[in-house]
């Protein structure tokens, strides 16, 4: 290579080079401590929740008049992937899911458009609709959660103390949100008897209107004098429930006190709002979210200090309990990864010292921290935190970044051995290998391009793998050509003259290569057979999306029949708490009644509030205890909760999915969809590995239809509206006014007493007041029928959709079960009438989407590789030779995954694509060396053998360093499949690069060169 020599410049201006090295180290150390720490890389949850209520409407009315109208508008949303909604009587909830390739800026703009479009059509909704409301903070993660329990204090007293703690926590650095869980709003209930009111001749509506009029806040005027302004205030506002009880009413010329005709009491929301329990005790939760880019470790320390101050002021009996602490989890995870990183550094250094010697090994040893320091600085500059993906990427990059330093050091040693001066030897590597190394660096980076630019949530989740590896590779090239030569000048010495007899390893390789070239057709044929065999064996490797987390938490979902009340869920939660109370495998647990757990972990599949749903988060003593506990709880739930759909599972890694096996049945008629889903469930049940088969909605629930005789009602002066209003007041109660109590607003609710309110039989004799002051029983003009109605209906893109879910037996992956069921599902699908369909969902669908997003970028990866290679090789023939070697790593990948029993997951696929770049880099440098040998006048055979021999040590050292350097992460849950894929693939591909490539080169080019006297034997000598 002619022209500017960067290594020569570094040696010419040594003081500047040393200064840059010092700056790099200092900046790297500072950046290391400044980098944010988190558990998982942030990715945008591209889902908005739109909710609206229409009190009093049936499921069908809500579906057609509210859900349908909203969904028609929402289908016009830009970047929309699909809509998913569930409709209950009077309530609609719609999930707006955007396409995976939507970026952060587009997401924010899209949510603005959703609000605007819904606002424009708001007037088309029926009268009485409340909302719609929007929730686009669906992805907020509350990594630190405390549960505050109280012994001897009321819920209101506990809430007062918790509100004080919340105010203090909001002032802590990096806290963005603090939400309270399980709080119950207070109510003041006015409970009366309809018959007593009728006997006394009291007009219920007039009584309630009088309460509202007395408590209302209205301006009474402002007197302006020459000197001051005086506001007029009218008394009468309620300050306590006693004030309400003492209100007097004029009835037939006499005054009656409200407490004499009704019971006035203070209580809590009835039915309860979603409840929160800690270790089996009622509690209020404090969930704390960190701002974007914050350091969870620093936040954890600051929260501990703030909680210590707050706890010191709490009375005896009120106790904060740490429920979830992401700071501890992240601290442990980072400590483990840093340990793995230093282990990998140690392994690579040992390989370097043993293979190259002490002084060359020392050059490598110094190049590694230099490279890492610069990488940390760049990560800090581009805001890449230390988290699961970036830390794993550092370990992968570590094994790659020593390649260039080894190449430079090995070249210097060889030139020193041939008598060159240190400066000549140091600049030789740049002249000879710098372009090839840079081309190899770009090719290796290109292998990670599908990781960085896959337009999906999984691609977004793993983006920092591409970013960190690319940064490390570029930095390692600069370190190899800028700093390594200076280190070599200071440390290296000319090697001692050898005896001239090469070592046994070198002799063995040269002999094997000579044999392979002599038996070239056998070599090429055997390689082709091995490659074909690996492709045929590929289906034997189980497929996987993302593995389960190695955190000790277990999630337990308990879904009662969908018409169950929250009281039923509360009873189920208390029974479940009893199962955990004395279990030695349990460290602590929290229970969410009437809702799912708040997002304490980014990939959590969050469940929205539903009265029939309960979710427990159990922290086991360790992962082994978690696995034991999972089996025990599955058996206990199946035995003790036969009417519930239950699931016990660890946390997921990667984008949330939910049930591993899912099939969606869609079609226009609900009854037909239900029938198809029952047949589908039978097909799924035929697979012995599919267990706990269930439906997201299926069974209709009972409802009481009150049929009004309209003619009779009109004769009595009544109508359906007035009857519904009276029944709503009697049964559920209606807010009359509000009591303003400190920071709270307490609704004053009027309703009937329990005897009339909760008994269906009492409705028949319920006295309905008439306009003339008399009363009549409801049964006089109404009949009662029991009917069945679906408690909720799910739809997908405006089509009723019923999802059949299933769990799996331990050790079985979803793709295996789905593949086994494909034939039977296809037969069932073929028998469906037009308009009905069965679609595969769950893990298999998400994996297919994510893999498709990666495959879509592969052409870009190949284009970058081909372009770089063409500029470097300048020959189609050489390009073909390099590309013929690149896929051969699949032989080792398949073998390693089969032998280790690891699945072929999303992360492993990314590793295989990255492997293409690693293999290609070695092939490019080796091919360049062969051409350099030929330029010296050697024939094809001699050039191939000599070049391969010269490159044997650095190529093998890099491969061995990479393979051994990945051992620390090879047995982790997340990185294991990728590590084994790269280890096996690179090891086999390196051997083939050193044997197959020279053989192919000689076979390809020897026919163009006339025979010379040189023989293979001579070359082998």
XYZ file of C-alpha atoms in Angstrom, residues 348 350-357 360 364 399 402-403 406-407 410 951-964 986 990 994:
34
model
C -7.855 -13.861 25.345
C -3.775 -16.174 28.144
C -4.152 -17.296 24.522
C -2.060 -14.342 23.354
C 0.724 -14.881 25.892
C 0.903 -18.640 25.311
C 0.831 -18.444 21.522
C 2.763 -15.247 20.807
C 4.982 -14.972 23.852
C 3.691 -9.759 21.871
C -2.413 -7.318 22.824
C -13.371 -11.520 20.768
C -8.204 -8.453 19.073
C -8.088 -9.669 15.464
C -2.990 -9.697 16.516
C -2.542 -9.222 12.770
C 2.226 -10.896 14.143
C -1.628 -16.485 7.943
C -2.168 -19.726 9.898
C -1.105 -18.361 13.276
C -3.043 -15.041 13.348
C -6.196 -16.573 11.848
C -6.182 -19.515 14.247
C -5.308 -17.313 17.217
C -8.202 -14.970 16.424
C -10.600 -17.888 16.045
C -9.419 -19.568 19.251
C -9.583 -16.258 21.120
C -13.124 -15.666 19.848
C -14.305 -19.168 20.692
C -12.746 -19.249 24.145
C -16.282 -19.834 13.437
C -11.668 -21.079 10.186
C -7.288 -22.404 5.902
